[in-house]
Tab-separated table of C-alpha atoms in Angstrom:
chain	number	residue	atom	x	y	z
X	5	UNK	CA	9.237	-24.500	13.505
X	6	UNK	CA	6.740	-21.519	14.291
X	7	UNK	CA	8.758	-17.870	13.121
X	8	UNK	CA	8.287	-15.689	15.837
X	9	UNK	CA	8.656	-12.458	15.244
X	10	UNK	CA	10.574	-9.248	16.944
X	11	UNK	CA	8.176	-6.517	18.073
X	12	UNK	CA	9.499	-2.774	16.843
X	13	UNK	CA	9.772	-0.896	19.872
X	14	UNK	CA	6.823	1.711	19.489
X	15	UNK	CA	10.119	4.999	20.006
X	16	UNK	CA	11.223	3.990	16.650
X	17	UNK	CA	8.307	3.072	14.446
X	18	UNK	CA	7.942	7.220	12.669
X	19	UNK	CA	12.244	6.688	12.005
X	20	UNK	CA	12.704	8.391	8.775
X	21	UNK	CA	13.142	4.928	6.498
X	22	UNK	CA	15.474	5.046	5.047
X	23	UNK	CA	17.801	5.599	7.994
X	24	UNK	CA	15.848	2.387	10.309
X	25	UNK	CA	17.747	-0.582	9.960
X	26	UNK	CA	14.823	-2.302	9.989
X	27	UNK	CA	13.354	-1.465	6.422
X	28	UNK	CA	16.532	-1.919	5.242
X	29	UNK	CA	16.344	-4.913	5.926
X	30	UNK	CA	13.245	-5.598	4.046
X	31	UNK	CA	14.463	-3.911	1.392
X	32	UNK	CA	17.936	-6.047	0.473
X	33	UNK	CA	15.611	-9.561	1.362
X	34	UNK	CA	13.328	-8.006	-0.891
X	35	UNK	CA	16.034	-6.957	-3.123
X	36	UNK	CA	17.226	-9.982	-3.577
X	37	UNK	CA	14.458	-12.270	-3.922
X	38	UNK	CA	13.354	-9.766	-7.322
X	39	UNK	CA	16.649	-10.137	-8.787
X	40	UNK	CA	16.484	-14.166	-7.730
X	41	UNK	CA	12.949	-13.852	-9.601
X	42	UNK	CA	14.867	-11.865	-12.838
X	43	UNK	CA	18.579	-14.519	-12.750
X	44	UNK	CA	15.461	-16.890	-12.368
X	45	UNK	CA	13.519	-16.935	-15.171
X	46	UNK	CA	16.216	-16.180	-17.623
X	47	UNK	CA	17.558	-19.606	-16.801
X	48	UNK	CA	14.157	-21.194	-17.169
X	49	UNK	CA	13.303	-19.552	-20.356
X	50	UNK	CA	17.370	-20.777	-21.241
X	51	UNK	CA	16.561	-24.234	-19.888
X	52	UNK	CA	13.189	-24.765	-21.650
X	53	UNK	CA	14.428	-23.983	-25.223
X	54	UNK	CA	17.000	-25.976	-25.187
X	55	UNK	CA	15.383	-28.877	-24.161
X	56	UNK	CA	11.804	-28.402	-26.213
X	57	UNK	CA	10.987	-26.551	-29.092
X	58	UNK	CA	10.552	-22.836	-28.750
X	59	UNK	CA	6.183	-23.663	-28.107
X	60	UNK	CA	6.834	-26.328	-25.843
X	61	UNK	CA	9.159	-23.200	-24.472
X	62	UNK	CA	6.177	-20.693	-24.172
X	63	UNK	CA	4.221	-23.441	-22.525
X	64	UNK	CA	7.075	-23.942	-19.552
X	65	UNK	CA	7.053	-20.652	-20.062
X	66	UNK	CA	3.239	-19.154	-19.843
X	67	UNK	CA	2.495	-22.701	-16.387
X	68	UNK	CA	3.955	-19.567	-13.897
X	69	UNK	CA	1.111	-17.761	-14.556
X	70	UNK	CA	-1.786	-19.961	-13.713
X	71	UNK	CA	-1.732	-20.836	-10.231
X	72	UNK	CA	-0.338	-17.010	-9.434
X	73	UNK	CA	-3.148	-15.022	-11.004
X	74	UNK	CA	-6.033	-18.745	-9.947
X	75	UNK	CA	-4.513	-18.262	-6.441
X	76	UNK	CA	-3.506	-14.547	-5.580
X	77	UNK	CA	-6.622	-14.160	-4.208
X	78	UNK	CA	-6.476	-16.709	-1.658
X	79	UNK	CA	-2.630	-16.048	-0.863
X	80	UNK	CA	-3.833	-12.215	-0.034
X	81	UNK	CA	-6.236	-14.235	2.803
X	82	UNK	CA	-3.253	-16.353	3.473
X	83	UNK	CA	-1.327	-13.445	4.537
X	84	UNK	CA	-3.979	-11.924	6.840
X	85	UNK	CA	-4.409	-14.770	8.625
X	86	UNK	CA	-1.261	-15.957	9.261
X	87	UNK	CA	1.227	-12.531	9.801
X	88	UNK	CA	2.778	-11.386	6.505
X	89	UNK	CA	6.632	-12.200	8.002
X	90	UNK	CA	5.685	-16.023	8.098
X	91	UNK	CA	4.496	-15.912	4.680
X	92	UNK	CA	6.627	-14.319	3.433
X	93	UNK	CA	9.907	-16.248	4.557
X	94	UNK	CA	7.989	-19.825	4.103
X	95	UNK	CA	6.972	-18.930	0.832
X	96	UNK	CA	10.791	-17.796	0.385
X	97	UNK	CA	12.540	-20.535	2.228
X	98	UNK	CA	10.330	-22.505	-0.569
X	99	UNK	CA	10.660	-20.705	-3.909
X	100	UNK	CA	15.131	-22.021	-2.921
X	101	UNK	CA	14.399	-25.167	-2.094
X	102	UNK	CA	12.438	-26.302	-5.739
X	103	UNK	CA	14.927	-23.882	-7.522
X	104	UNK	CA	18.083	-25.489	-5.952
X	105	UNK	CA	17.022	-28.436	-6.493
X	106	UNK	CA	16.262	-28.317	-10.232
X	107	UNK	CA	19.624	-26.216	-10.378
X	108	UNK	CA	21.005	-30.556	-8.917
X	109	UNK	CA	19.084	-31.693	-11.186
X	110	UNK	CA	19.993	-30.166	-13.929
X	111	UNK	CA	24.189	-30.602	-13.253
X	112	UNK	CA	23.863	-34.850	-12.626
X	113	UNK	CA	21.387	-35.426	-16.130
X	114	UNK	CA	19.701	-33.896	-18.926
X	115	UNK	CA	15.777	-34.754	-17.534
X	116	UNK	CA	13.621	-32.991	-20.256
X	117	UNK	CA	11.192	-30.389	-19.484
X	118	UNK	CA	9.146	-32.500	-17.011
X	119	UNK	CA	10.955	-30.557	-13.796
X	120	UNK	CA	10.696	-27.643	-15.681
X	121	UNK	CA	7.058	-27.718	-15.840
X	122	UNK	CA	7.214	-28.782	-12.307
X	123	UNK	CA	9.702	-25.767	-11.422
X	124	UNK	CA	7.142	-23.076	-12.618
X	125	UNK	CA	4.198	-24.770	-11.588
X	126	UNK	CA	5.437	-24.597	-7.432
X	127	UNK	CA	6.328	-21.696	-9.106
X	128	UNK	CA	3.588	-20.076	-9.520
X	129	UNK	CA	1.861	-21.030	-7.041
X	130	UNK	CA	4.629	-20.596	-4.394
X	131	UNK	CA	4.502	-16.591	-6.305
X	132	UNK	CA	0.869	-15.991	-5.968
X	133	UNK	CA	1.524	-16.725	-1.706
X	134	UNK	CA	4.419	-14.882	-1.665
X	135	UNK	CA	3.366	-11.736	-3.830
X	136	UNK	CA	0.362	-10.308	-1.207
X	137	UNK	CA	3.429	-12.125	1.552
X	138	UNK	CA	5.127	-9.137	0.050
X	139	UNK	CA	2.645	-6.676	-0.141
X	140	UNK	CA	1.672	-6.568	2.975
X	141	UNK	CA	4.854	-6.318	5.125
X	142	UNK	CA	5.777	-2.657	4.751
X	143	UNK	CA	3.089	-1.164	7.314
X	144	UNK	CA	4.545	-3.845	9.700
X	145	UNK	CA	8.060	-2.462	10.093
X	146	UNK	CA	7.590	1.299	10.077
X	147	UNK	CA	4.832	3.589	10.339
X	148	UNK	CA	2.023	4.799	9.134
X	149	UNK	CA	4.266	8.641	8.320
X	150	UNK	CA	6.675	6.650	6.936
X	151	UNK	CA	4.818	3.725	3.753
X	152	UNK	CA	4.872	6.256	0.962
X	153	UNK	CA	8.537	6.212	1.504
X	154	UNK	CA	9.455	3.251	1.177
X	155	UNK	CA	7.413	2.148	-1.631
X	156	UNK	CA	9.503	4.459	-3.358
X	157	UNK	CA	12.090	2.480	-2.288
X	158	UNK	CA	10.073	-0.679	-2.891
X	159	UNK	CA	9.928	1.085	-6.308
X	160	UNK	CA	13.451	1.536	-6.983
X	161	UNK	CA	14.300	-2.532	-5.689
X	162	UNK	CA	12.226	-3.255	-8.534
X	163	UNK	CA	14.303	-1.302	-10.966
X	164	UNK	CA	16.944	-2.550	-9.673
X	165	UNK	CA	15.786	-6.025	-9.741
X	166	UNK	CA	14.935	-5.957	-13.243
X	167	UNK	CA	18.177	-4.060	-14.823
X	168	UNK	CA	20.846	-6.938	-12.270
X	169	UNK	CA	18.870	-8.961	-13.151
X	170	UNK	CA	19.198	-9.960	-17.060
X	171	UNK	CA	23.086	-9.823	-17.266
X	172	UNK	CA	23.777	-11.453	-13.735
X	173	UNK	CA	21.114	-14.548	-15.137
X	174	UNK	CA	23.236	-13.997	-19.182
X	175	UNK	CA	26.715	-14.756	-17.013
X	176	UNK	CA	25.038	-17.966	-14.888
X	177	UNK	CA	23.768	-19.208	-18.248
X	178	UNK	CA	27.663	-18.626	-20.166
X	179	UNK	CA	29.814	-19.735	-16.491
X	180	UNK	CA	27.907	-23.335	-16.288
X	181	UNK	CA	24.335	-23.100	-18.308
X	182	UNK	CA	20.732	-22.998	-17.085
X	183	UNK	CA	22.008	-25.062	-13.793
X	184	UNK	CA	24.779	-22.528	-13.007
X	185	UNK	CA	21.899	-19.358	-13.870
X	186	UNK	CA	18.967	-21.836	-11.511
X	187	UNK	CA	22.034	-22.046	-8.923
X	188	UNK	CA	22.537	-18.386	-8.964
X	189	UNK	CA	19.217	-17.703	-8.383
X	190	UNK	CA	18.551	-20.276	-5.397
X	191	UNK	CA	21.706	-18.462	-3.649
X	192	UNK	CA	19.525	-14.897	-3.600
X	193	UNK	CA	16.399	-15.659	-2.727
X	194	UNK	CA	18.414	-17.556	-0.152
X	195	UNK	CA	19.927	-14.461	0.949
X	196	UNK	CA	16.550	-12.871	2.047
X	197	UNK	CA	15.706	-15.511	3.930
X	198	UNK	CA	18.010	-14.806	7.269
X	199	UNK	CA	17.286	-11.442	6.461
X	200	UNK	CA	13.236	-11.929	6.649
X	201	UNK	CA	14.038	-12.977	9.791
X	202	UNK	CA	15.299	-10.114	11.216
X	203	UNK	CA	12.862	-8.111	11.027
X	204	UNK	CA	10.553	-7.134	13.497
X	205	UNK	CA	7.961	-6.513	13.102
X	206	UNK	CA	4.722	-4.077	14.721
X	207	UNK	CA	1.833	-4.638	15.662
X	208	UNK	CA	-0.891	-3.007	14.432
X	209	UNK	CA	-3.334	-0.187	15.054
X	210	UNK	CA	-6.736	-0.170	14.074
X	211	UNK	CA	-7.539	1.780	10.983
X	212	UNK	CA	-8.215	5.507	12.316
X	213	UNK	CA	-8.305	7.347	9.412
X	214	UNK	CA	-12.418	7.714	10.036
X	215	UNK	CA	-13.011	9.768	6.114
X	216	UNK	CA	-12.103	6.420	4.154
X	217	UNK	CA	-13.011	4.103	7.144
X	218	UNK	CA	-16.092	1.810	6.115
X	219	UNK	CA	-16.650	-0.037	8.807
X	220	UNK	CA	-14.562	-2.401	11.686
X	221	UNK	CA	-12.709	-5.919	11.030
X	222	UNK	CA	-15.035	-8.188	11.555
X	223	UNK	CA	-14.293	-11.124	13.736
X	224	UNK	CA	-11.886	-13.219	12.383
X	225	UNK	CA	-14.063	-16.159	9.814
X	226	UNK	CA	-13.510	-19.847	11.324
X	227	UNK	CA	-13.768	-20.760	6.855
X	228	UNK	CA	-10.878	-19.144	5.305
X	229	UNK	CA	-14.005	-18.365	1.851
X	230	UNK	CA	-15.830	-15.981	4.117
X	231	UNK	CA	-12.322	-13.997	4.490
X	232	UNK	CA	-11.509	-13.738	1.142
X	233	UNK	CA	-15.484	-13.068	0.469
X	234	UNK	CA	-15.266	-10.011	3.343
X	235	UNK	CA	-12.329	-8.771	1.551
X	236	UNK	CA	-13.388	-8.504	-1.756
X	237	UNK	CA	-16.756	-6.762	0.424
X	238	UNK	CA	-14.510	-3.864	2.207
X	239	UNK	CA	-12.477	-3.023	-0.400
X	240	UNK	CA	-16.551	-2.539	-2.733
X	241	UNK	CA	-17.737	-0.409	0.390
X	242	UNK	CA	-14.030	1.112	0.607
X	243	UNK	CA	-15.124	5.429	-0.541
X	244	UNK	CA	-11.386	4.788	-1.745
X	245	UNK	CA	-10.039	2.071	-2.471
X	246	UNK	CA	-12.889	1.160	-4.472
X	247	UNK	CA	-12.415	3.486	-7.749
X	248	UNK	CA	-8.652	4.011	-6.835
X	249	UNK	CA	-8.593	-0.535	-8.185
X	250	UNK	CA	-10.665	1.039	-11.203
X	251	UNK	CA	-8.124	4.087	-11.710
X	252	UNK	CA	-5.250	0.830	-11.363
X	253	UNK	CA	-7.038	-1.122	-13.740
X	254	UNK	CA	-8.306	1.427	-16.674
X	255	UNK	CA	-4.534	2.569	-16.124
X	256	UNK	CA	-2.474	-0.582	-16.720
X	257	UNK	CA	-4.457	-2.050	-19.295
X	258	UNK	CA	-4.034	1.215	-21.313
X	259	UNK	CA	-0.129	1.140	-20.011
X	260	UNK	CA	0.246	-3.125	-20.852
X	261	UNK	CA	-0.288	-3.311	-24.287
X	262	UNK	CA	1.846	-0.060	-25.821
X	263	UNK	CA	5.369	-0.368	-23.431
X	264	UNK	CA	5.241	-4.496	-24.388
X	265	UNK	CA	3.794	-5.729	-27.200
X	266	UNK	CA	3.235	-2.568	-29.206
X	267	UNK	CA	6.753	-0.677	-28.578
X	268	UNK	CA	8.177	-3.854	-29.829
X	269	UNK	CA	6.126	-3.732	-33.212
X	270	UNK	CA	6.240	-0.162	-33.860
X	271	UNK	CA	9.909	-0.150	-33.663
X	272	UNK	CA	10.113	-2.777	-36.392
X	273	UNK	CA	7.529	-0.493	-37.975
X	274	UNK	CA	9.796	2.545	-38.496
X	275	UNK	CA	13.144	0.201	-38.628
X	276	UNK	CA	14.785	0.968	-34.959
X	277	UNK	CA	15.223	-1.885	-34.268
X	278	UNK	CA	16.869	-3.489	-30.830
X	279	UNK	CA	19.424	-0.770	-30.731
X	280	UNK	CA	16.857	2.065	-31.195
X	281	UNK	CA	13.505	0.181	-29.241
X	282	UNK	CA	16.860	-0.531	-26.288
X	283	UNK	CA	17.467	3.593	-26.686
X	284	UNK	CA	13.139	3.647	-25.983
X	285	UNK	CA	13.309	1.221	-23.007
X	286	UNK	CA	16.530	2.756	-21.838
X	287	UNK	CA	14.254	6.186	-21.637
X	288	UNK	CA	11.563	4.054	-19.789
X	289	UNK	CA	13.156	2.998	-17.328
X	290	UNK	CA	14.749	6.067	-16.864
X	291	UNK	CA	12.034	8.074	-16.024
X	292	UNK	CA	10.747	5.018	-13.653
X	293	UNK	CA	13.325	5.090	-11.535
X	294	UNK	CA	13.685	8.831	-11.034
X	295	UNK	CA	9.327	8.703	-10.056
X	296	UNK	CA	11.119	6.126	-7.524
X	297	UNK	CA	12.902	8.195	-6.431
X	298	UNK	CA	11.332	11.324	-5.965
X	299	UNK	CA	9.168	10.067	-3.225
X	300	UNK	CA	11.980	7.751	-1.935
X	301	UNK	CA	13.636	11.757	-1.087
X	302	UNK	CA	10.704	13.495	-0.316
X	303	UNK	CA	8.147	11.426	1.765
X	304	UNK	CA	5.135	12.405	0.746
X	305	UNK	CA	3.556	14.326	-1.862
X	306	UNK	CA	0.982	16.985	-0.780
X	307	UNK	CA	-2.525	16.348	-2.905
X	308	UNK	CA	-1.866	12.272	-3.726
X	309	UNK	CA	-4.989	12.141	-5.423
X	310	UNK	CA	-4.700	15.220	-7.643
X	311	UNK	CA	-1.270	14.381	-8.218
X	312	UNK	CA	-1.587	10.449	-9.582
X	313	UNK	CA	-5.352	11.738	-11.721
X	314	UNK	CA	-2.924	14.253	-13.709
X	315	UNK	CA	0.000	12.232	-14.226
X	316	UNK	CA	-2.520	9.614	-15.514
X	317	UNK	CA	-3.848	11.672	-17.650
X	318	UNK	CA	-0.364	13.091	-19.147
X	319	UNK	CA	0.960	9.819	-19.498
X	320	UNK	CA	-2.344	8.493	-21.215
X	321	UNK	CA	-1.532	11.556	-23.999
X	322	UNK	CA	2.284	10.434	-24.027
X	323	UNK	CA	1.823	7.152	-25.258
X	324	UNK	CA	-0.919	8.816	-28.114
X	325	UNK	CA	2.222	10.511	-29.073
X	326	UNK	CA	4.672	7.566	-28.583
X	327	UNK	CA	3.905	6.029	-32.210
X	328	UNK	CA	4.643	9.436	-34.244
X	329	UNK	CA	8.000	10.028	-33.668
X	330	UNK	CA	10.044	10.450	-35.805
X	331	UNK	CA	12.384	9.126	-34.353
X	332	UNK	CA	14.612	6.928	-31.283
X	333	UNK	CA	16.247	10.473	-30.447
X	334	UNK	CA	12.081	11.463	-29.708
X	335	UNK	CA	9.961	7.865	-28.572
X	336	UNK	CA	13.302	7.682	-26.246
X	337	UNK	CA	12.689	11.214	-24.664
X	338	UNK	CA	8.872	10.686	-25.193
X	339	UNK	CA	8.903	7.212	-23.733
X	340	UNK	CA	11.833	8.933	-20.747
X	341	UNK	CA	7.675	11.447	-19.768
X	342	UNK	CA	5.844	8.576	-19.911
X	343	UNK	CA	7.968	6.467	-17.496
X	344	UNK	CA	8.440	9.621	-14.961
X	345	UNK	CA	4.383	9.964	-15.364
X	346	UNK	CA	3.595	6.353	-15.071
X	347	UNK	CA	5.475	5.624	-12.898
X	348	UNK	CA	4.488	8.610	-10.706
X	349	UNK	CA	0.545	7.628	-10.176
X	350	UNK	CA	2.325	3.906	-9.709
X	351	UNK	CA	4.074	4.916	-6.848
X	352	UNK	CA	1.473	6.910	-5.622
X	353	UNK	CA	-1.474	4.425	-5.949
X	354	UNK	CA	0.559	1.878	-4.188
X	355	UNK	CA	1.512	4.565	-1.475
X	356	UNK	CA	-2.906	5.333	-0.837
X	357	UNK	CA	-3.222	1.284	-1.151
X	358	UNK	CA	-1.070	0.425	2.052
X	359	UNK	CA	-1.985	3.511	3.703
X	360	UNK	CA	-6.091	3.703	3.429
X	361	UNK	CA	-6.107	-0.111	3.390
X	362	UNK	CA	-6.764	-1.481	6.972
X	363	UNK	CA	-4.682	-3.416	8.428
X	364	UNK	CA	-6.647	-6.391	8.876
X	365	UNK	CA	-7.070	-6.412	5.171
X	366	UNK	CA	-4.105	-5.349	3.828
X	367	UNK	CA	-3.325	-8.891	2.637
X	368	UNK	CA	-5.657	-9.145	0.299
X	369	UNK	CA	-5.928	-6.029	-0.944
X	370	UNK	CA	-2.780	-5.597	-2.176
X	371	UNK	CA	-3.521	-9.584	-3.765
X	372	UNK	CA	-6.429	-7.650	-5.613
X	373	UNK	CA	-4.078	-5.276	-6.514
X	374	UNK	CA	-1.526	-7.556	-7.748
X	375	UNK	CA	-4.346	-9.493	-9.977
X	376	UNK	CA	-5.484	-6.394	-11.677
X	377	UNK	CA	-1.844	-5.631	-12.637
X	378	UNK	CA	-0.446	-9.152	-12.838
X	379	UNK	CA	-3.500	-11.237	-14.378
X	380	UNK	CA	-6.169	-8.691	-16.149
X	381	UNK	CA	-3.287	-6.163	-17.935
X	382	UNK	CA	-1.768	-8.556	-19.585
X	383	UNK	CA	-4.498	-9.918	-21.321
X	384	UNK	CA	-4.663	-6.720	-24.142
X	385	UNK	CA	-1.193	-8.124	-25.058
X	386	UNK	CA	-2.975	-10.281	-27.440
X	387	UNK	CA	-5.374	-8.245	-28.052
X	388	UNK	CA	-2.902	-5.290	-29.028
X	389	UNK	CA	-1.306	-7.262	-31.808
X	390	UNK	CA	-4.116	-8.476	-33.371
X	391	UNK	CA	-5.121	-5.515	-33.657
X	392	UNK	CA	-2.219	-3.890	-35.082
X	393	UNK	CA	-2.226	-6.255	-37.307
X	394	UNK	CA	-5.353	-4.522	-38.761
X	395	UNK	CA	-5.893	-0.639	-37.960
X	396	UNK	CA	-1.307	-0.481	-37.485
X	397	UNK	CA	0.337	1.670	-34.568
X	398	UNK	CA	-0.414	4.263	-34.575
X	399	UNK	CA	-4.694	4.027	-33.923
X	400	UNK	CA	-4.294	1.282	-31.209
X	401	UNK	CA	-1.865	3.320	-29.369
X	402	UNK	CA	-3.980	6.477	-29.506
X	403	UNK	CA	-6.820	4.669	-28.615
X	404	UNK	CA	-4.697	2.111	-25.048
X	405	UNK	CA	-4.180	6.241	-24.627
X	406	UNK	CA	-7.251	7.132	-24.151
X	407	UNK	CA	-8.030	3.861	-22.045
X	408	UNK	CA	-5.278	4.964	-19.520
X	409	UNK	CA	-6.154	8.422	-19.158
X	410	UNK	CA	-9.822	7.047	-17.922
X	411	UNK	CA	-7.666	5.741	-14.766
X	412	UNK	CA	-7.260	10.126	-14.254
X	413	UNK	CA	-10.405	10.755	-15.230
X	414	UNK	CA	-12.222	8.322	-12.125
X	415	UNK	CA	-9.753	9.588	-10.068
X	416	UNK	CA	-10.933	13.360	-10.227
X	417	UNK	CA	-14.810	12.526	-10.223
X	418	UNK	CA	-14.662	10.830	-7.253
X	419	UNK	CA	-14.179	13.184	-4.512
X	420	UNK	CA	-12.884	11.042	-1.899
X	421	UNK	CA	-10.232	9.422	-3.522
X	422	UNK	CA	-9.345	12.612	-6.119
X	423	UNK	CA	-9.096	14.544	-1.403
X	424	UNK	CA	-7.112	11.704	-0.933
X	425	UNK	CA	-3.783	12.179	1.211
X	426	UNK	CA	-0.854	10.399	2.451
X	427	UNK	CA	0.207	10.657	5.596
X	428	UNK	CA	3.170	12.694	6.903
């Protein structure tokens, strides 16, 4: 059955996002789906550990990553061709049904690892379509002038889901095992479907930013592969998006390793223990949340390109400093600063992606950005762990900080990106 998208009236297009019921319904749907995702991963990891060896559980947990990385670019094409709202609704419905089916199977029997691996494969495949669609949807539920604020609201939703999802998943496992946790995850994802159905969308005008526009979008090709190539060519030729993708890639490569596996090894080396590492992570999360809240409240920041550049550079210095923090208190304060600066640069870069991309290419632009962050950046984690084993935490954190700082240098060196502004 085809889902007909109600059209948002033109007179409400520039209503402030935090007072727009349409945006708030989208935000509620997105938040519910993200919390469901967090609960799902807790349930999957617990069920896999109970059903097999730790090595087998690790394989099950990693099954989602491959199809998500391989198919992400194709997901962007689907979002642009079919419309992000329709794709988001369909993919959320499939994820819900898959998770609830496994929950029912676990309630009835103990099937072993194979249904968990199949669920992980389905979830990762659908995620490759869902994520570009979700990333492209904000531009269709509000006006250009509100996209920066919506990006801040979306980042707050992600932080909320990461904080709330894990305890909810643990509670589900404690009350009724993995089956109950899967059921809870499925219900949370299910809540997002009717909310997305109720969201009104609007037809997007062509990009009127002549300074950054390369060429008008070509007539839609009959070949999906041609659409993918056209999207990659569009990004490569864009005077803002191309260097912005490079800056995001460098920033993520220098950030993901130290703030994931590197932080664990640092806490173990310094004797901070799990509690100390928890405080450091809390500092980072608090800083990142504050950055998202800042953009949510303000709606836009002047000189967005320069703000992103200096935030990346300052954040890279803080990353290098973290390895030399004398104690937990200093490390927590440094992590708070890292979270604030990297959170600010991340939100601003995300808002620039939303506002600089031609609407016809937004799904593919979002897919490329997602592939950079979720496909390439995690490769730095095993490299960071291996390097720390050879040279120690200090030198590796400093090198990672230098890689991250190169992202800020790219922004400052490219005039069009340095002068990029968010719409008022």
